[in-house]
JSON list of C-alpha atoms in Angstrom, two decimals:
[
{"chain": "A", "resi": 1, "resn": "GLU", "atom": "CA", "xyz": [-0.52, -18.37, 5.68]},
{"chain": "A", "resi": 2, "resn": "LEU", "atom": "CA", "xyz": [3.08, -17.40, 6.42]},
{"chain": "A", "resi": 3, "resn": "ILE", "atom": "CA", "xyz": [4.18, -20.52, 8.31]},
{"chain": "A", "resi": 4, "resn": "HIS", "atom": "CA", "xyz": [3.22, -24.02, 7.18]},
{"chain": "A", "resi": 5, "resn": "GLN", "atom": "CA", "xyz": [3.30, -26.89, 9.65]},
{"chain": "A", "resi": 6, "resn": "TYR", "atom": "CA", "xyz": [4.14, -30.42, 8.54]},
{"chain": "A", "resi": 7, "resn": "LYS", "atom": "CA", "xyz": [4.00, -33.74, 10.38]},
{"chain": "A", "resi": 8, "resn": "LYS", "atom": "CA", "xyz": [4.87, -37.30, 9.48]},
{"chain": "A", "resi": 9, "resn": "ILE", "atom": "CA", "xyz": [5.43, -40.59, 11.23]},
{"chain": "A", "resi": 10, "resn": "GLY", "atom": "CA", "xyz": [9.12, -41.46, 11.19]},
{"chain": "A", "resi": 11, "resn": "ILE", "atom": "CA", "xyz": [10.76, -44.87, 10.83]},
{"chain": "A", "resi": 12, "resn": "ASP", "atom": "CA", "xyz": [10.72, -45.32, 14.61]},
{"chain": "A", "resi": 13, "resn": "ASP", "atom": "CA", "xyz": [6.95, -44.55, 14.74]},
{"chain": "A", "resi": 14, "resn": "LYS", "atom": "CA", "xyz": [7.61, -41.17, 16.34]},
{"chain": "A", "resi": 15, "resn": "THR", "atom": "CA", "xyz": [5.87, -38.15, 14.97]},
{"chain": "A", "resi": 16, "resn": "GLU", "atom": "CA", "xyz": [8.24, -35.73, 13.28]},
{"chain": "A", "resi": 17, "resn": "GLU", "atom": "CA", "xyz": [7.14, -32.12, 13.04]},
{"chain": "A", "resi": 18, "resn": "TRP", "atom": "CA", "xyz": [8.66, -29.21, 11.14]},
{"chain": "A", "resi": 19, "resn": "PHE", "atom": "CA", "xyz": [7.71, -25.77, 9.89]},
{"chain": "A", "resi": 20, "resn": "ARG", "atom": "CA", "xyz": [8.35, -23.99, 6.61]},
{"chain": "A", "resi": 21, "resn": "ILE", "atom": "CA", "xyz": [8.06, -20.28, 5.90]},
{"chain": "A", "resi": 22, "resn": "GLY", "atom": "CA", "xyz": [6.57, -19.76, 2.46]},
{"chain": "A", "resi": 23, "resn": "ASN", "atom": "CA", "xyz": [8.01, -17.14, 0.12]},
{"chain": "A", "resi": 24, "resn": "GLU", "atom": "CA", "xyz": [4.70, -15.80, -1.11]},
{"chain": "A", "resi": 25, "resn": "LYS", "atom": "CA", "xyz": [2.83, -12.59, -1.78]},
{"chain": "A", "resi": 26, "resn": "ARG", "atom": "CA", "xyz": [2.72, -10.17, 1.11]},
{"chain": "A", "resi": 27, "resn": "ASN", "atom": "CA", "xyz": [-0.11, -7.84, 0.10]},
{"chain": "A", "resi": 28, "resn": "ASN", "atom": "CA", "xyz": [0.00, -6.02, 3.42]},
{"chain": "A", "resi": 29, "resn": "LEU", "atom": "CA", "xyz": [3.76, -5.31, 3.39]},
{"chain": "A", "resi": 30, "resn": "PRO", "atom": "CA", "xyz": [4.44, -1.63, 2.58]},
{"chain": "A", "resi": 31, "resn": "SER", "atom": "CA", "xyz": [7.37, -0.82, 0.31]},
{"chain": "A", "resi": 32, "resn": "GLU", "atom": "CA", "xyz": [8.51, 1.79, 2.83]},
{"chain": "A", "resi": 33, "resn": "ILE", "atom": "CA", "xyz": [9.11, -0.96, 5.38]},
{"chain": "A", "resi": 34, "resn": "VAL", "atom": "CA", "xyz": [11.11, -2.91, 2.80]},
{"chain": "A", "resi": 35, "resn": "LEU", "atom": "CA", "xyz": [13.16, 0.25, 2.14]},
{"chain": "A", "resi": 36, "resn": "TYR", "atom": "CA", "xyz": [13.75, 0.70, 5.86]},
{"chain": "A", "resi": 37, "resn": "ALA", "atom": "CA", "xyz": [15.04, -2.88, 6.08]},
{"chain": "A", "resi": 38, "resn": "ILE", "atom": "CA", "xyz": [17.38, -2.28, 3.14]},
{"chain": "A", "resi": 39, "resn": "ILE", "atom": "CA", "xyz": [18.81, 0.92, 4.62]},
{"chain": "A", "resi": 40, "resn": "ASP", "atom": "CA", "xyz": [19.08, -0.62, 8.09]},
{"chain": "A", "resi": 41, "resn": "ASN", "atom": "CA", "xyz": [20.97, -3.71, 6.91]},
{"chain": "A", "resi": 42, "resn": "PHE", "atom": "CA", "xyz": [23.12, -2.54, 3.99]},
{"chain": "A", "resi": 43, "resn": "GLU", "atom": "CA", "xyz": [25.72, 0.22, 4.04]},
{"chain": "A", "resi": 44, "resn": "ASP", "atom": "CA", "xyz": [26.82, 0.08, 0.39]},
{"chain": "A", "resi": 45, "resn": "LYS", "atom": "CA", "xyz": [25.56, 2.60, -2.16]},
{"chain": "A", "resi": 46, "resn": "THR", "atom": "CA", "xyz": [25.09, -0.21, -4.69]},
{"chain": "A", "resi": 47, "resn": "ILE", "atom": "CA", "xyz": [23.39, -3.47, -3.70]},
{"chain": "A", "resi": 48, "resn": "SER", "atom": "CA", "xyz": [22.80, -6.43, -5.97]},
{"chain": "A", "resi": 49, "resn": "PHE", "atom": "CA", "xyz": [19.33, -7.86, -6.36]},
{"chain": "A", "resi": 50, "resn": "ARG", "atom": "CA", "xyz": [20.68, -11.24, -5.24]},
{"chain": "A", "resi": 51, "resn": "GLN", "atom": "CA", "xyz": [21.95, -9.68, -1.98]},
{"chain": "A", "resi": 52, "resn": "LEU", "atom": "CA", "xyz": [18.53, -8.11, -1.42]},
{"chain": "A", "resi": 53, "resn": "LEU", "atom": "CA", "xyz": [16.81, -11.41, -2.07]},
{"chain": "A", "resi": 54, "resn": "THR", "atom": "CA", "xyz": [19.02, -13.94, -0.28]},
{"chain": "A", "resi": 55, "resn": "GLY", "atom": "CA", "xyz": [21.70, -12.08, 1.68]},
{"chain": "A", "resi": 56, "resn": "GLU", "atom": "CA", "xyz": [22.02, -12.12, 5.44]},
{"chain": "A", "resi": 57, "resn": "ASN", "atom": "CA", "xyz": [19.33, -9.88, 6.98]},
{"chain": "A", "resi": 58, "resn": "SER", "atom": "CA", "xyz": [18.05, -9.10, 3.49]},
{"chain": "A", "resi": 59, "resn": "PRO", "atom": "CA", "xyz": [14.43, -8.05, 2.96]},
{"chain": "A", "resi": 60, "resn": "GLY", "atom": "CA", "xyz": [13.95, -11.23, 0.92]},
{"chain": "A", "resi": 61, "resn": "ASN", "atom": "CA", "xyz": [14.83, -13.32, 3.95]},
{"chain": "A", "resi": 62, "resn": "ILE", "atom": "CA", "xyz": [13.36, -11.07, 6.65]},
{"chain": "A", "resi": 63, "resn": "PHE", "atom": "CA", "xyz": [9.94, -10.87, 4.99]},
{"chain": "A", "resi": 64, "resn": "ALA", "atom": "CA", "xyz": [10.09, -14.24, 3.15]},
{"chain": "A", "resi": 65, "resn": "LEU", "atom": "CA", "xyz": [9.70, -12.57, -0.25]},
{"chain": "A", "resi": 66, "resn": "ASN", "atom": "CA", "xyz": [10.14, -14.35, -3.54]},
{"chain": "A", "resi": 67, "resn": "ALA", "atom": "CA", "xyz": [12.01, -12.64, -6.40]},
{"chain": "A", "resi": 68, "resn": "GLU", "atom": "CA", "xyz": [8.83, -11.35, -8.05]},
{"chain": "A", "resi": 69, "resn": "GLU", "atom": "CA", "xyz": [7.52, -9.71, -4.88]},
{"chain": "A", "resi": 70, "resn": "LEU", "atom": "CA", "xyz": [10.89, -8.16, -4.03]},
{"chain": "A", "resi": 71, "resn": "TYR", "atom": "CA", "xyz": [11.13, -6.81, -7.58]},
{"chain": "A", "resi": 72, "resn": "LYS", "atom": "CA", "xyz": [7.69, -5.16, -7.23]},
{"chain": "A", "resi": 73, "resn": "HIS", "atom": "CA", "xyz": [8.76, -3.47, -4.00]},
{"chain": "A", "resi": 74, "resn": "ILE", "atom": "CA", "xyz": [12.03, -2.27, -5.54]},
{"chain": "A", "resi": 75, "resn": "MET", "atom": "CA", "xyz": [10.17, -0.85, -8.56]},
{"chain": "A", "resi": 76, "resn": "ASN", "atom": "CA", "xyz": [7.77, 0.91, -6.22]},
{"chain": "A", "resi": 77, "resn": "ILE", "atom": "CA", "xyz": [10.65, 2.31, -4.13]},
{"chain": "A", "resi": 78, "resn": "SER", "atom": "CA", "xyz": [12.62, 3.53, -7.15]},
{"chain": "A", "resi": 79, "resn": "SER", "atom": "CA", "xyz": [9.53, 5.27, -8.56]},
{"chain": "A", "resi": 80, "resn": "GLN", "atom": "CA", "xyz": [8.82, 7.05, -5.25]},
{"chain": "A", "resi": 81, "resn": "TYR", "atom": "CA", "xyz": [12.37, 8.19, -4.47]},
{"chain": "A", "resi": 82, "resn": "ALA", "atom": "CA", "xyz": [14.33, 10.03, -7.17]},
{"chain": "A", "resi": 83, "resn": "ASN", "atom": "CA", "xyz": [17.67, 9.32, -5.48]},
{"chain": "A", "resi": 84, "resn": "ILE", "atom": "CA", "xyz": [17.15, 5.53, -5.55]},
{"chain": "A", "resi": 85, "resn": "ILE", "atom": "CA", "xyz": [17.77, 3.88, -8.91]},
{"chain": "A", "resi": 86, "resn": "TYR", "atom": "CA", "xyz": [17.14, 0.29, -9.98]},
{"chain": "A", "resi": 87, "resn": "SER", "atom": "CA", "xyz": [19.07, -0.84, -13.04]},
{"chain": "A", "resi": 88, "resn": "GLU", "atom": "CA", "xyz": [19.49, -3.99, -15.09]},
{"chain": "A", "resi": 89, "resn": "THR", "atom": "CA", "xyz": [22.65, -3.92, -17.19]},
{"chain": "A", "resi": 90, "resn": "ALA", "atom": "CA", "xyz": [24.01, -7.03, -18.90]},
{"chain": "A", "resi": 91, "resn": "GLY", "atom": "CA", "xyz": [22.04, -9.24, -16.52]},
{"chain": "A", "resi": 92, "resn": "ASN", "atom": "CA", "xyz": [23.40, -7.42, -13.47]},
{"chain": "A", "resi": 93, "resn": "ARG", "atom": "CA", "xyz": [20.48, -6.14, -11.39]},
{"chain": "A", "resi": 94, "resn": "THR", "atom": "CA", "xyz": [21.34, -3.49, -8.80]},
{"chain": "A", "resi": 95, "resn": "LEU", "atom": "CA", "xyz": [19.74, -0.96, -6.51]},
{"chain": "A", "resi": 96, "resn": "GLN", "atom": "CA", "xyz": [21.75, 2.26, -6.23]},
{"chain": "A", "resi": 97, "resn": "PHE", "atom": "CA", "xyz": [21.50, 5.10, -3.75]},
{"chain": "A", "resi": 98, "resn": "LYS", "atom": "CA", "xyz": [22.62, 8.49, -5.11]},
{"chain": "A", "resi": 99, "resn": "GLU", "atom": "CA", "xyz": [22.75, 9.89, -1.59]},
{"chain": "A", "resi": 100, "resn": "GLN", "atom": "CA", "xyz": [22.36, 8.64, 1.95]},
{"chain": "A", "resi": 101, "resn": "ILE", "atom": "CA", "xyz": [18.78, 8.28, 3.17]},
{"chain": "A", "resi": 102, "resn": "ASN", "atom": "CA", "xyz": [17.74, 8.55, 6.79]},
{"chain": "A", "resi": 103, "resn": "LYS", "atom": "CA", "xyz": [15.89, 5.37, 7.71]},
{"chain": "A", "resi": 104, "resn": "TRP", "atom": "CA", "xyz": [13.96, 7.16, 10.48]},
{"chain": "A", "resi": 105, "resn": "GLU", "atom": "CA", "xyz": [12.60, 9.70, 8.01]},
{"chain": "A", "resi": 106, "resn": "ILE", "atom": "CA", "xyz": [11.28, 6.82, 5.90]},
{"chain": "A", "resi": 107, "resn": "LEU", "atom": "CA", "xyz": [9.39, 5.43, 8.92]},
{"chain": "A", "resi": 108, "resn": "ASN", "atom": "CA", "xyz": [8.13, 8.86, 9.95]},
{"chain": "A", "resi": 109, "resn": "GLU", "atom": "CA", "xyz": [6.79, 9.52, 6.45]},
{"chain": "A", "resi": 110, "resn": "TYR", "atom": "CA", "xyz": [5.06, 6.15, 6.37]},
{"chain": "A", "resi": 111, "resn": "TYR", "atom": "CA", "xyz": [3.39, 6.42, 9.78]},
{"chain": "A", "resi": 112, "resn": "ARG", "atom": "CA", "xyz": [2.11, 9.99, 9.30]}
]
């Protein structure tokens, strides 16, 4: 379940209600859609893993992915696209684009 609902009785005997989005596995989320979100929201050729996980409009936040799930998608993306490289150097994890990728081509390829 993506959204968890919580309720409790407050000090004033009123019911308090809140929701939490869980950062869990998303087995039905295609890596191509994650790649589209990356290209659509980041203009830099090099993007840190932390930005991808927790940055504004990042795929980690958009799709409520935890670090492990995001890593799996990035590994999948970098193995499918020769011009996208994931590297871990001295603890610095980055995703690099050798050339610009058209986000619409990514969607077209996926939905064919």
